PDB file of C-alpha atoms in Angstrom:
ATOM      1  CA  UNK A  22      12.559 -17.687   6.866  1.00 80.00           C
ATOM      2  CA  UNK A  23       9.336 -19.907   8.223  1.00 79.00           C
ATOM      3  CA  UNK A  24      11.469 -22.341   9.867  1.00 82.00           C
ATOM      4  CA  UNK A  25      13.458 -18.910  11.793  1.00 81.00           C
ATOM      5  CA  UNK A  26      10.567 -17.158  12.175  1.00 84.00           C
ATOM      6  CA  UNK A  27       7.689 -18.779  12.783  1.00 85.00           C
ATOM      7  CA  UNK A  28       5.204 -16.215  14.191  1.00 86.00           C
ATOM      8  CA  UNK A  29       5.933 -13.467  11.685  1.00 87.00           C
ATOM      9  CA  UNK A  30       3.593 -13.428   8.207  1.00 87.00           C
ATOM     10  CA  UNK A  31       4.691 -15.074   5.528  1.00 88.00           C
ATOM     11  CA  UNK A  32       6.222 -13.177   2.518  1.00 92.00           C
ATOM     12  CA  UNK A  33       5.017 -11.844  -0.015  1.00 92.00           C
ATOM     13  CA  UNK A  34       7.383 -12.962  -2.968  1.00 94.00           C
ATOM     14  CA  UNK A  35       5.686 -14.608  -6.189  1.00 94.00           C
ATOM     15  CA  UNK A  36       2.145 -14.005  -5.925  1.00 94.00           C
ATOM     16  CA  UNK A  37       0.272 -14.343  -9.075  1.00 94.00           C
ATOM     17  CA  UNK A  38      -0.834 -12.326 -12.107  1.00 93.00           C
ATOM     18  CA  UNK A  39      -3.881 -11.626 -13.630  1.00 92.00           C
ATOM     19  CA  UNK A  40      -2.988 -14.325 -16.001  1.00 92.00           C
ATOM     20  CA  UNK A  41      -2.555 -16.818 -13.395  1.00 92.00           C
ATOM     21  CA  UNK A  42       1.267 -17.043 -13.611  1.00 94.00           C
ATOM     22  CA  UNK A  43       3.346 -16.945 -10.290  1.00 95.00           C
ATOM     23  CA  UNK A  44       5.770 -14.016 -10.705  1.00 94.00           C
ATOM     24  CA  UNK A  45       8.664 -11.866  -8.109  1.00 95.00           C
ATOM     25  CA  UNK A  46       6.568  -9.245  -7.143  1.00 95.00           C
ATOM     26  CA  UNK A  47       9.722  -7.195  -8.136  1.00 95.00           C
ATOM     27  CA  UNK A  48       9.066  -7.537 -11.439  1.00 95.00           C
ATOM     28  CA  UNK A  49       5.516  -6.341 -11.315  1.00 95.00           C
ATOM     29  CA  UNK A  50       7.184  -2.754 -10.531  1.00 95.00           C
ATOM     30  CA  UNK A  51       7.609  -1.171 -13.303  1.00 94.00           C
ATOM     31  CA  UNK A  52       9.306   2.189 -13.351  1.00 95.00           C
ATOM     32  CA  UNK A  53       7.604   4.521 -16.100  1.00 93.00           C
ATOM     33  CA  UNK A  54       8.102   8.428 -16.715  1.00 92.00           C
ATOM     34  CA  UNK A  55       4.683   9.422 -18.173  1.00 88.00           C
ATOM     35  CA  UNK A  56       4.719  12.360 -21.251  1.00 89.00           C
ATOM     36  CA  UNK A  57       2.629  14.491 -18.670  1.00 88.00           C
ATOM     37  CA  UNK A  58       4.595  17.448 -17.037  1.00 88.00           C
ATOM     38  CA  UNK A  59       1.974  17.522 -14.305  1.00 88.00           C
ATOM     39  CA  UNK A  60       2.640  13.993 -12.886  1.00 91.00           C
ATOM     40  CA  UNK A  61       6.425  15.067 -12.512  1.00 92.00           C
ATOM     41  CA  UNK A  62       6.425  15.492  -8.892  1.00 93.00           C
ATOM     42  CA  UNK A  63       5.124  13.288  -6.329  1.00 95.00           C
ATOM     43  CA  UNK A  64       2.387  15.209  -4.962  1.00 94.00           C
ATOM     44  CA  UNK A  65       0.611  15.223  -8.728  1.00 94.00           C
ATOM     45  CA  UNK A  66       1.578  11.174  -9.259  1.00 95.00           C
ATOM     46  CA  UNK A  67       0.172  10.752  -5.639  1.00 95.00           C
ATOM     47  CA  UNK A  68      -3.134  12.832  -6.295  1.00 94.00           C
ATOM     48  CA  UNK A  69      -3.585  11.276  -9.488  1.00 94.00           C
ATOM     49  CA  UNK A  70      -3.552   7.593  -8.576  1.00 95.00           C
ATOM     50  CA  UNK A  71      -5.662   8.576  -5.366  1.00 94.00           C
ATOM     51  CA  UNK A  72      -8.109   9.950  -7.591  1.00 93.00           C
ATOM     52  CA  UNK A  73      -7.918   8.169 -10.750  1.00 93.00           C
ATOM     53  CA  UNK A  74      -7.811   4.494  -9.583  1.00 94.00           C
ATOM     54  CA  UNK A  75     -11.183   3.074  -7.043  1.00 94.00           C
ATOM     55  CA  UNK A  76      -9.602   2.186  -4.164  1.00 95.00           C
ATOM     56  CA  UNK A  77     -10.814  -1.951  -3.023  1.00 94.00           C
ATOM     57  CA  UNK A  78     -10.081  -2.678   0.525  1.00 93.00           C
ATOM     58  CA  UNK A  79      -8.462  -6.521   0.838  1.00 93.00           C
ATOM     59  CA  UNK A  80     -11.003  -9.216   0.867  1.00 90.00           C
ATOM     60  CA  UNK A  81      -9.429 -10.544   4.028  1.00 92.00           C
ATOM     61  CA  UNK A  82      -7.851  -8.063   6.157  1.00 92.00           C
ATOM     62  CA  UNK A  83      -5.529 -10.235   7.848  1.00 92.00           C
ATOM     63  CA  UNK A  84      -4.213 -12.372   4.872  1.00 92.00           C
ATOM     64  CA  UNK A  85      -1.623 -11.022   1.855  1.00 91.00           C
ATOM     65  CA  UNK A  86      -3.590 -10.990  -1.954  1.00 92.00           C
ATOM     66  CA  UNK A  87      -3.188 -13.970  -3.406  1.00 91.00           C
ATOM     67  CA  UNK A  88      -2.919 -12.168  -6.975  1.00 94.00           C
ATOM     68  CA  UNK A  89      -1.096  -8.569  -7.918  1.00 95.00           C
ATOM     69  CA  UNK A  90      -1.785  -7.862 -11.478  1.00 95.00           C
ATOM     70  CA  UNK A  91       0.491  -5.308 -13.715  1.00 95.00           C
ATOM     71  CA  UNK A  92       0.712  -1.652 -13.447  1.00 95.00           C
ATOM     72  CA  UNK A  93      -1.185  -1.711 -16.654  1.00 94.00           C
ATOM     73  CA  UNK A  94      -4.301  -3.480 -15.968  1.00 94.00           C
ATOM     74  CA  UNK A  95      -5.094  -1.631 -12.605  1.00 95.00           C
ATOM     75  CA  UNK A  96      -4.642   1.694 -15.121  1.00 93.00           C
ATOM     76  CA  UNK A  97      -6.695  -0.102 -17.038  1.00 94.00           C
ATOM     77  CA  UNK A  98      -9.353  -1.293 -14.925  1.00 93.00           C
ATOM     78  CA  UNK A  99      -9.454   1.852 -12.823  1.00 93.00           C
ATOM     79  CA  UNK A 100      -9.799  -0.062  -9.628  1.00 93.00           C
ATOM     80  CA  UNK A 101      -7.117  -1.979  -6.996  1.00 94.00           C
ATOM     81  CA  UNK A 102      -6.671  -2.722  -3.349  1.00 95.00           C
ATOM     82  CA  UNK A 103      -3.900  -1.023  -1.477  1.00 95.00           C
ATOM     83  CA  UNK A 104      -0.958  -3.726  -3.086  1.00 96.00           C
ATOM     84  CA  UNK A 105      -1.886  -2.845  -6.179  1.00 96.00           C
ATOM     85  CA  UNK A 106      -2.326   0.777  -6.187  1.00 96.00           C
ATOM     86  CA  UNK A 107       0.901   1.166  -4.269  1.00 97.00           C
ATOM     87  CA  UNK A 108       2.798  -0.466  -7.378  1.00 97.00           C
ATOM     88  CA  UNK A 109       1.341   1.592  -9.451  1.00 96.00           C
ATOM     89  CA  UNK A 110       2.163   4.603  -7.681  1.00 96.00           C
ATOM     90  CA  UNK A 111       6.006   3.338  -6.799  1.00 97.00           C
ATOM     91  CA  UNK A 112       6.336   2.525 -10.845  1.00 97.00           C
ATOM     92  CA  UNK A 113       5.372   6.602 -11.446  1.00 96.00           C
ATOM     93  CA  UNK A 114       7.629   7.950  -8.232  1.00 96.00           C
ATOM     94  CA  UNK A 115      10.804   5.542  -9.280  1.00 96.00           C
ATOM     95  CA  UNK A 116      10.489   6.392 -13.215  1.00 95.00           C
ATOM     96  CA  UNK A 117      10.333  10.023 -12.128  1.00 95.00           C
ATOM     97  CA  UNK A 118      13.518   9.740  -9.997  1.00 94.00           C
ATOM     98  CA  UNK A 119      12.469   9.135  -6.539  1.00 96.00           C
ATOM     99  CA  UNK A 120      13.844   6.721  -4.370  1.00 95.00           C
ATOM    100  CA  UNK A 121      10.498   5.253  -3.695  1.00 96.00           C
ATOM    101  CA  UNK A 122       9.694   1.688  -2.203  1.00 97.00           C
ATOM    102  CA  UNK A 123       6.448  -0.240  -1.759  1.00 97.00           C
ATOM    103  CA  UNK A 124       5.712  -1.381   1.937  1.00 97.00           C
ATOM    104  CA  UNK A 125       4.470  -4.284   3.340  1.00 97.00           C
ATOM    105  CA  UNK A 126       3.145  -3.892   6.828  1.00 95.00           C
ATOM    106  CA  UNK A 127       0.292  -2.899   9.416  1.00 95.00           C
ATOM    107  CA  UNK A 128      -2.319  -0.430   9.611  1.00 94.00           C
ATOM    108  CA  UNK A 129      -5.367   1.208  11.683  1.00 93.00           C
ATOM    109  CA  UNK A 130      -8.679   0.422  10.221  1.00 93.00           C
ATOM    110  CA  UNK A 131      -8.945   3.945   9.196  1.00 92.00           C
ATOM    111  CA  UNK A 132      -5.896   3.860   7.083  1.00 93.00           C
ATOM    112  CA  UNK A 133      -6.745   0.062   5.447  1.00 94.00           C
ATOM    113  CA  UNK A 134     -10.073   1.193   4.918  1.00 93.00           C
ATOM    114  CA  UNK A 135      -9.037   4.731   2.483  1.00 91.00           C
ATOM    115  CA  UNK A 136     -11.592   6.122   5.318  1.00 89.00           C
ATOM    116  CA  UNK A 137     -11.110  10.096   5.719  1.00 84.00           C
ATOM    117  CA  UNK A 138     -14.520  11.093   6.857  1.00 82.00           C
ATOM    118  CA  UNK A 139     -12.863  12.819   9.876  1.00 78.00           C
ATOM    119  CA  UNK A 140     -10.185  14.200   7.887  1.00 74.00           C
ATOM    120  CA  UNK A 141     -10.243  18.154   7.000  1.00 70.00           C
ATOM    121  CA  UNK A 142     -10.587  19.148   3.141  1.00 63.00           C
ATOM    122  CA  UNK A 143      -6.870  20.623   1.803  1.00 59.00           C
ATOM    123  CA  UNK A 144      -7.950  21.265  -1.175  1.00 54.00           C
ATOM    124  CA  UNK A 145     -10.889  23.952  -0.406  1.00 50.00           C
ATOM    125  CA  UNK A 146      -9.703  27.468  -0.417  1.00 44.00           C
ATOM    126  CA  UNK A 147     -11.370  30.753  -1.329  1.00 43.00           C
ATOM    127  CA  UNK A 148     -11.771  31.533  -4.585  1.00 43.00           C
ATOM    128  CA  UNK A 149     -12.677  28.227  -6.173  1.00 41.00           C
ATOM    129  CA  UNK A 150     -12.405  24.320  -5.833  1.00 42.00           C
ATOM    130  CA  UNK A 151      -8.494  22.839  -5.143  1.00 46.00           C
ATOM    131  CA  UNK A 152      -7.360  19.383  -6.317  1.00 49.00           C
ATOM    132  CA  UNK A 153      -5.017  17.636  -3.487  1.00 48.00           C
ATOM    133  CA  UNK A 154      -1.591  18.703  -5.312  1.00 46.00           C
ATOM    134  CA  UNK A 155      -3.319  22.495  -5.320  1.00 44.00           C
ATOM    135  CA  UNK A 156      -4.420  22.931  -8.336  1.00 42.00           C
ATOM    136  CA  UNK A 157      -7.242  24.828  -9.515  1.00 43.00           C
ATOM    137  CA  UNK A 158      -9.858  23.208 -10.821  1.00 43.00           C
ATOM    138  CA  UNK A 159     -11.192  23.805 -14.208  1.00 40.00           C
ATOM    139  CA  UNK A 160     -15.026  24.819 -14.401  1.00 41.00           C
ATOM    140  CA  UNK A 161     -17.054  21.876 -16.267  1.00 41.00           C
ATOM    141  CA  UNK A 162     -19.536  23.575 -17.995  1.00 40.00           C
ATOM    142  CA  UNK A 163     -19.990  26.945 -19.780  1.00 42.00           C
ATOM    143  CA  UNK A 164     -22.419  29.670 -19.147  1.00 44.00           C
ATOM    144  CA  UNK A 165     -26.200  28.739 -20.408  1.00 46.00           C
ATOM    145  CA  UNK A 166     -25.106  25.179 -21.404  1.00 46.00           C
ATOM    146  CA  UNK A 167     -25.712  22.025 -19.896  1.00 45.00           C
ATOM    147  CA  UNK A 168     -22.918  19.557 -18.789  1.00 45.00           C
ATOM    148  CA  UNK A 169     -22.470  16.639 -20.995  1.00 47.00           C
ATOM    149  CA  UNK A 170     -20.261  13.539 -20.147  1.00 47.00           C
ATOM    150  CA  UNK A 171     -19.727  11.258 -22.788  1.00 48.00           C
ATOM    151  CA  UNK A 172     -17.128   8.321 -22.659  1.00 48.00           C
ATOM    152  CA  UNK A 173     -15.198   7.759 -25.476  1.00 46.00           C
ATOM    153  CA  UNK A 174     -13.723   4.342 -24.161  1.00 50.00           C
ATOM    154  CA  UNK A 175     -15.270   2.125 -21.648  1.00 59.00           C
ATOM    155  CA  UNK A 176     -13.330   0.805 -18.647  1.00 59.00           C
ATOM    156  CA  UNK A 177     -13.100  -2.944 -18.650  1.00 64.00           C
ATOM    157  CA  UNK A 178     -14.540  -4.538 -15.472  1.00 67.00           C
ATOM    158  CA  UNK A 179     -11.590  -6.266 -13.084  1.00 68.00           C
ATOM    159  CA  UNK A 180     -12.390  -9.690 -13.201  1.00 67.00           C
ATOM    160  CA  UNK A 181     -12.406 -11.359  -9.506  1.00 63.00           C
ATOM    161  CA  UNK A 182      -8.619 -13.261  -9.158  1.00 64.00           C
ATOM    162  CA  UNK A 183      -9.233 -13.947  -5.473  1.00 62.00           C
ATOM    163  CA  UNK A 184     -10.510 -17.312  -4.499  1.00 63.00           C
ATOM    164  CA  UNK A 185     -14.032 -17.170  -2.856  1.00 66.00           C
ATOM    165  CA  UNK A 186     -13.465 -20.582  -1.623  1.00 66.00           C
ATOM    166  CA  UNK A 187      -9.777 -20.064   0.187  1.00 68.00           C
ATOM    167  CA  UNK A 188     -11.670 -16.602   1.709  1.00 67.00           C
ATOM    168  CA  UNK A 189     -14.841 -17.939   3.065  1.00 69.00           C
ATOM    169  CA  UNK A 190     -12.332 -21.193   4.148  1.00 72.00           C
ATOM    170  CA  UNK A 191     -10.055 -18.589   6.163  1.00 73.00           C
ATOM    171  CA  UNK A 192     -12.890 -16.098   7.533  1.00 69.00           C
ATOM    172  CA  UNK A 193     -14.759 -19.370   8.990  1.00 74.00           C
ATOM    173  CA  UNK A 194     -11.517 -20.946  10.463  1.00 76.00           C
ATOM    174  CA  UNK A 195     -10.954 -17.374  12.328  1.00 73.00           C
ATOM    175  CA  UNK A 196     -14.214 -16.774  13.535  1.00 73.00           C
ATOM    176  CA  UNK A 197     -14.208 -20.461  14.833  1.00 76.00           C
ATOM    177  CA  UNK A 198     -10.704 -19.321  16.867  1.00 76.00           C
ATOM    178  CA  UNK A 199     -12.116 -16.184  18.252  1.00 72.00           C
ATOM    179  CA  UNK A 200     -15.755 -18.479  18.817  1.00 74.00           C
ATOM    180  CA  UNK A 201     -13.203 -20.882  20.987  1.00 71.00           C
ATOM    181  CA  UNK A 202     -11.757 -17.932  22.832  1.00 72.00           C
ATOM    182  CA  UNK A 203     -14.619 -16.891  23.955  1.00 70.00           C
ATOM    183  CA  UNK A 204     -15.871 -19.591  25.421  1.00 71.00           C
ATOM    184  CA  UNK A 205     -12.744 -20.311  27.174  1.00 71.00           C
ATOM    185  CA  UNK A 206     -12.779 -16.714  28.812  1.00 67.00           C
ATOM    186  CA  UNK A 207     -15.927 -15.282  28.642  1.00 64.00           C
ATOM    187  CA  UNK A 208     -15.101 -12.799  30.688  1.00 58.00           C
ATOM    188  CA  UNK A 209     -12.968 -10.798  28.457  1.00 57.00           C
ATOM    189  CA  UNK A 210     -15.472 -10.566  25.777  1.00 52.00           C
ATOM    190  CA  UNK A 211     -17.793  -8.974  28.090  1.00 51.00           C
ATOM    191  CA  UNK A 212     -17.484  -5.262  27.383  1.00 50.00           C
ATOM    192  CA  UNK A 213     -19.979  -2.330  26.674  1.00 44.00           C
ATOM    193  CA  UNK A 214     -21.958  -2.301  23.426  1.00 39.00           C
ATOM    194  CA  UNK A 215     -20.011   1.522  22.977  1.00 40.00           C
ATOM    195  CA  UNK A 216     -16.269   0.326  23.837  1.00 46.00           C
ATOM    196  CA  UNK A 217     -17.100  -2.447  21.484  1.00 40.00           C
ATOM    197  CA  UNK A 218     -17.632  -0.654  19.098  1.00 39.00           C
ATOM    198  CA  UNK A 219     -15.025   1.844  19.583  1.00 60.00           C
ATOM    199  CA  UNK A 220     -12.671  -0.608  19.351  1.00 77.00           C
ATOM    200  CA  UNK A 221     -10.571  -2.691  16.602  1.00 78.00           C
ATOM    201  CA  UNK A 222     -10.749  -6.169  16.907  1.00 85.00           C
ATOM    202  CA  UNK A 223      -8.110  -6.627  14.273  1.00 85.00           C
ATOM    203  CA  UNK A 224      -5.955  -3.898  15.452  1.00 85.00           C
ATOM    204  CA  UNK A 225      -2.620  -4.518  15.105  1.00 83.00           C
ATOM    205  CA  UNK A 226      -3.353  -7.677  12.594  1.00 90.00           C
ATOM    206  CA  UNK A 227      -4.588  -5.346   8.923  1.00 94.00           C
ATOM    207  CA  UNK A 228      -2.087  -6.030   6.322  1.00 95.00           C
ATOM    208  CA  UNK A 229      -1.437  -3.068   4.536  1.00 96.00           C
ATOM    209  CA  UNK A 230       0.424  -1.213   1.965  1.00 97.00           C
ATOM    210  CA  UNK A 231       2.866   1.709   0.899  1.00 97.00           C
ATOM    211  CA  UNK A 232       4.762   3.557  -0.530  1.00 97.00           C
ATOM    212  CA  UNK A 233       7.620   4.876   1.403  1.00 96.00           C
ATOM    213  CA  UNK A 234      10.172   7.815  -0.527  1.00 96.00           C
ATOM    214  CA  UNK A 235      13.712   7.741   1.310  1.00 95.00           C
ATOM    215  CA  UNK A 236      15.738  11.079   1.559  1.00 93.00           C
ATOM    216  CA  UNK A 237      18.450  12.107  -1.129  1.00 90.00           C
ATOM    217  CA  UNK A 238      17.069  12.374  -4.672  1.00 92.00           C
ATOM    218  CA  UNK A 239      14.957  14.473  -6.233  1.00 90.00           C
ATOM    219  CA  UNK A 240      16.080  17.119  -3.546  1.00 89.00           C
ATOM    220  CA  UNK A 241      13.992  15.191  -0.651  1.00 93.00           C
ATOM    221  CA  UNK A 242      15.580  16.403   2.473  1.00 93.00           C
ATOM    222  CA  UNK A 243      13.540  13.194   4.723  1.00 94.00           C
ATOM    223  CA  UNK A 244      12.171  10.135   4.748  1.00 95.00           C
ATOM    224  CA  UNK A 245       8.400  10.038   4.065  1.00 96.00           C
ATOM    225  CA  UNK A 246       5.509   7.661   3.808  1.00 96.00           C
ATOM    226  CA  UNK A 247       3.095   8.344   1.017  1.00 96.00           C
ATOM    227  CA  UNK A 248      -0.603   6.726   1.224  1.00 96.00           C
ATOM    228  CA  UNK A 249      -1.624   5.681  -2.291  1.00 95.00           C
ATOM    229  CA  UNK A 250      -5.401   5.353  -2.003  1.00 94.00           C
ATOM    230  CA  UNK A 251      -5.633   8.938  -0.307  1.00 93.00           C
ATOM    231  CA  UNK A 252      -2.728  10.291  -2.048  1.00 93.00           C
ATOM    232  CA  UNK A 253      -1.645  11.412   1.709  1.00 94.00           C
ATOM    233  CA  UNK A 254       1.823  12.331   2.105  1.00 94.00           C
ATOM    234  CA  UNK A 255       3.184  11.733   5.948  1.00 94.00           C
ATOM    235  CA  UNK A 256       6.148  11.758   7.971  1.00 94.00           C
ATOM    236  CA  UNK A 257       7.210   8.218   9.148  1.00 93.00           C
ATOM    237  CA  UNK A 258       6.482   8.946  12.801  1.00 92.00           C
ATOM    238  CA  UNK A 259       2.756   8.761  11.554  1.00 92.00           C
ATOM    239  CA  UNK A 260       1.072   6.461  13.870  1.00 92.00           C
ATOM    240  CA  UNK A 261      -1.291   5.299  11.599  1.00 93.00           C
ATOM    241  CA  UNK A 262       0.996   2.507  10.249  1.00 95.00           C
ATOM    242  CA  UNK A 263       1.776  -0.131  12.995  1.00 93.00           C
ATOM    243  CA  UNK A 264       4.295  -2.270  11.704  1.00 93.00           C
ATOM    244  CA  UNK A 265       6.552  -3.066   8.754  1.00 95.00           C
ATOM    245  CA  UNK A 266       7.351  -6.509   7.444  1.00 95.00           C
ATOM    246  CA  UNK A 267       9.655  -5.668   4.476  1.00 95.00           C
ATOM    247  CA  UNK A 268      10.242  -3.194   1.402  1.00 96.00           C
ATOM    248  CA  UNK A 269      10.761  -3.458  -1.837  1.00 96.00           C
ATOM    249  CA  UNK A 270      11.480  -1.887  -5.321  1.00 95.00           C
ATOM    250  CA  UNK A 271      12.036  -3.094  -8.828  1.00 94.00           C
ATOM    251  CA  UNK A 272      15.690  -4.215  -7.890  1.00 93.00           C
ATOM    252  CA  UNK A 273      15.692  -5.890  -4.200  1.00 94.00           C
ATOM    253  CA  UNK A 274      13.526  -6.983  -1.727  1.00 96.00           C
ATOM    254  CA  UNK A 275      14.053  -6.030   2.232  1.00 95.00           C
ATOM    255  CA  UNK A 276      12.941  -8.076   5.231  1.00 95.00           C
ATOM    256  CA  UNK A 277      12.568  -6.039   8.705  1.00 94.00           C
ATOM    257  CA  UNK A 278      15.087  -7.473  11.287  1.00 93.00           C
ATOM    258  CA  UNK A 279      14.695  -4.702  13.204  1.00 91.00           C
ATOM    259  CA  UNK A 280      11.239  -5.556  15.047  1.00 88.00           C
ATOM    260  CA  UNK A 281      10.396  -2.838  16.319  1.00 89.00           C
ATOM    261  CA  UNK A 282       6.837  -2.270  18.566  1.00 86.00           C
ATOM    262  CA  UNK A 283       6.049   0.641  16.426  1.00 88.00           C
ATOM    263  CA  UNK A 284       7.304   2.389  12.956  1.00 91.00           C
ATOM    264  CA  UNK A 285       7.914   5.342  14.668  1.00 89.00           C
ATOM    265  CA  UNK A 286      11.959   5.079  15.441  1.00 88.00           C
ATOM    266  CA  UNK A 287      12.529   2.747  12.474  1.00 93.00           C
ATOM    267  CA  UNK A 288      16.148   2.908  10.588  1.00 93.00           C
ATOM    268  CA  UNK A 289      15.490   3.287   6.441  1.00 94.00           C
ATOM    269  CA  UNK A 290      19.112   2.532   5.450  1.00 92.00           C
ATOM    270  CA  UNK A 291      18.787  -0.284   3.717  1.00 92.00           C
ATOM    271  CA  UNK A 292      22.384  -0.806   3.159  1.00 89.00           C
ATOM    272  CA  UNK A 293      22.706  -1.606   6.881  1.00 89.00           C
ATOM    273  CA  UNK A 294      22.494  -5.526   6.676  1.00 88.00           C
ATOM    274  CA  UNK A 295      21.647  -5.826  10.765  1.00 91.00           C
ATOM    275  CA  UNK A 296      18.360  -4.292  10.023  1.00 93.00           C
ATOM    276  CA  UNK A 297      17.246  -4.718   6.583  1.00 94.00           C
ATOM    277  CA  UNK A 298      17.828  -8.571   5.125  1.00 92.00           C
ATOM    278  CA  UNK A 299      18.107  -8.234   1.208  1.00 91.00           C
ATOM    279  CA  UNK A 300      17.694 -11.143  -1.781  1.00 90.00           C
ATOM    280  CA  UNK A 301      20.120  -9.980  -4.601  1.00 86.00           C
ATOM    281  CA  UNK A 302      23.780  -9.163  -3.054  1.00 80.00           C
ATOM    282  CA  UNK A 303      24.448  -7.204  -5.827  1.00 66.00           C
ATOM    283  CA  UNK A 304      21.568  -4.933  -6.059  1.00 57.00           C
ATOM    284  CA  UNK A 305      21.875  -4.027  -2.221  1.00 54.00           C
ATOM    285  CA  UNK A 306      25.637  -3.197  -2.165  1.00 50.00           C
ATOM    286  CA  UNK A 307      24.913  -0.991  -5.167  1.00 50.00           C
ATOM    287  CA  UNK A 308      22.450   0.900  -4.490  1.00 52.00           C
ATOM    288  CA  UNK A 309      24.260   3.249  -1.659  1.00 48.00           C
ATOM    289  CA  UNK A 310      27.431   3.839  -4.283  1.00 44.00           C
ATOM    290  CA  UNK A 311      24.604   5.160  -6.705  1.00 43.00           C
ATOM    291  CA  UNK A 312      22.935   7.479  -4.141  1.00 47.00           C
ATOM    292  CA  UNK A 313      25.985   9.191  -3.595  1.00 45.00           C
ATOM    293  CA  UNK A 314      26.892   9.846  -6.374  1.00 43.00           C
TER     294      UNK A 314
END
């Protein structure tokens, strides 16, 4: 694939663990039915990992995480960047019966950093407070008392697994590549303090993650992308995601060949092998035979 395609991102196939072991980042999916009726549909298992997990932008924008840990230890550590939250929230859609897949690809700056300050509030309505799935919320404290939060366990701390080293290694050797630029052509740097600011200089370039939810079970009648650190659920035509490098579940891994400027347009049938390039033969030819049935 590097020797093929040379300017496209390496990917992301055995990063490693939290223990330090390389693993297929298929096997770090882990489809699992909770016992709670409310995360049954994928607006609740969306809402809840949105709100449940703290959402860590990646250290370097540009570069895939060197480490993905379990399902189980961003649960338990209540915090993840986009890769690992959109596991997480894959493992819940898939063991529910969804047809869900975690995407690798491109996003605005808004999107990569969870930021929705100019987004409206769903969940306010009259008549009390709203959760994102639209549920009422429950009122903390009764009348006369005082609110009291105790924890009866403590959330273990996620230890750092990137490399400070490697980071500060590739943040210097960029900035030295955009320092070059500049002094070769000056003159495009030279733009207003406001359209500077305005403007992404990474746009185009932030990896980002996932989850996408094809058409066909659980009654979904289209494709859609779901946003696990906002627990946003969009059409694909959104144009806040700029590019897609591949897809995967706990079965098979897809490579884009469709290269496409933009997402919007983009063909989700993965079983069409001039557009999506698969690892396991098996596990691609089987998976259309068991959505129609």
């Amino acid at each position: 694939f590097v020797q093929l395609y040379p300017d496209r991102k390496e990917l992301l196939l055995c990063p490693r663990n939290e223990c330090g072991l390389a693993k297929f980042i298929c096997t770090t999916l882990r489809p699992t039915q909770l016992e709670y009726n409310e995360l049954y549909d994928m607006e609740a298992c969306a809402a809840f990992v949105a709100e449940h997990i703290q959402y860590e932008p990646l250290t370097d924008p540009v570069s895939l995480p060197m480490y993905v840990p379990s399902p189980t230890s961003v649960l338990m550590w209540q915090k993840g960047d986009c890769t690992d939250m959109s596991i997480l929230l894959a493992s819940l859609l898939i063991g529910v019966g969804y047809d869900a897949y975690v995407v690798i690809g491109y996003a605005d700056k808004t999107t990569c950093l969870a930021d929705e300050t100019k987004e409206s509030l769903p969940f306010l309505s009259e008549g009390g407070r709203k959760t994102r799935n639209g549920v009422e919320a429950k009122k903390a404290a009764a009348e006369g008392g005082e609110e009291k939060e105790e924890k009866a366990y403590l959330v273990k701390e996620r230890p750092v697994l990137d490399s400070n080293f490697v980071m500060r290694q590739d943040k210097l050797v960029r900035l030295d590549e955009e320092a070059h630029k500049q002094e070769l052509h000056p003159e495009e740097h030279a733009r207003d303090d406001t359209d500077a600011a305005q403007e992404d200089e990474l746009a185009g370039q932030r990896i980002h993650c996932w989850v996408l939810v094809r058409a066909g079970k659980r009654e979904m009648a289209e494709d859609v992308f779901v946003e696990a650190s906002t627990g946003k659920i969009c059409s694909t035509d959104t144009p806040a995601y700029k590019g897609i490098e591949a897809v995967f579940n706990n079965t098979n891994y897809w490579v884009d060949m469709q290269r496409l400027p933009t997402v919007q347009g983009m063909d989700f049938q993965l079983d069409d092998f001039t557009k999506w390039e698969f690892i396991f033969m098996q596990s691609a030819l089987g998976a259309p035979a068991r959505q129609q049935e």
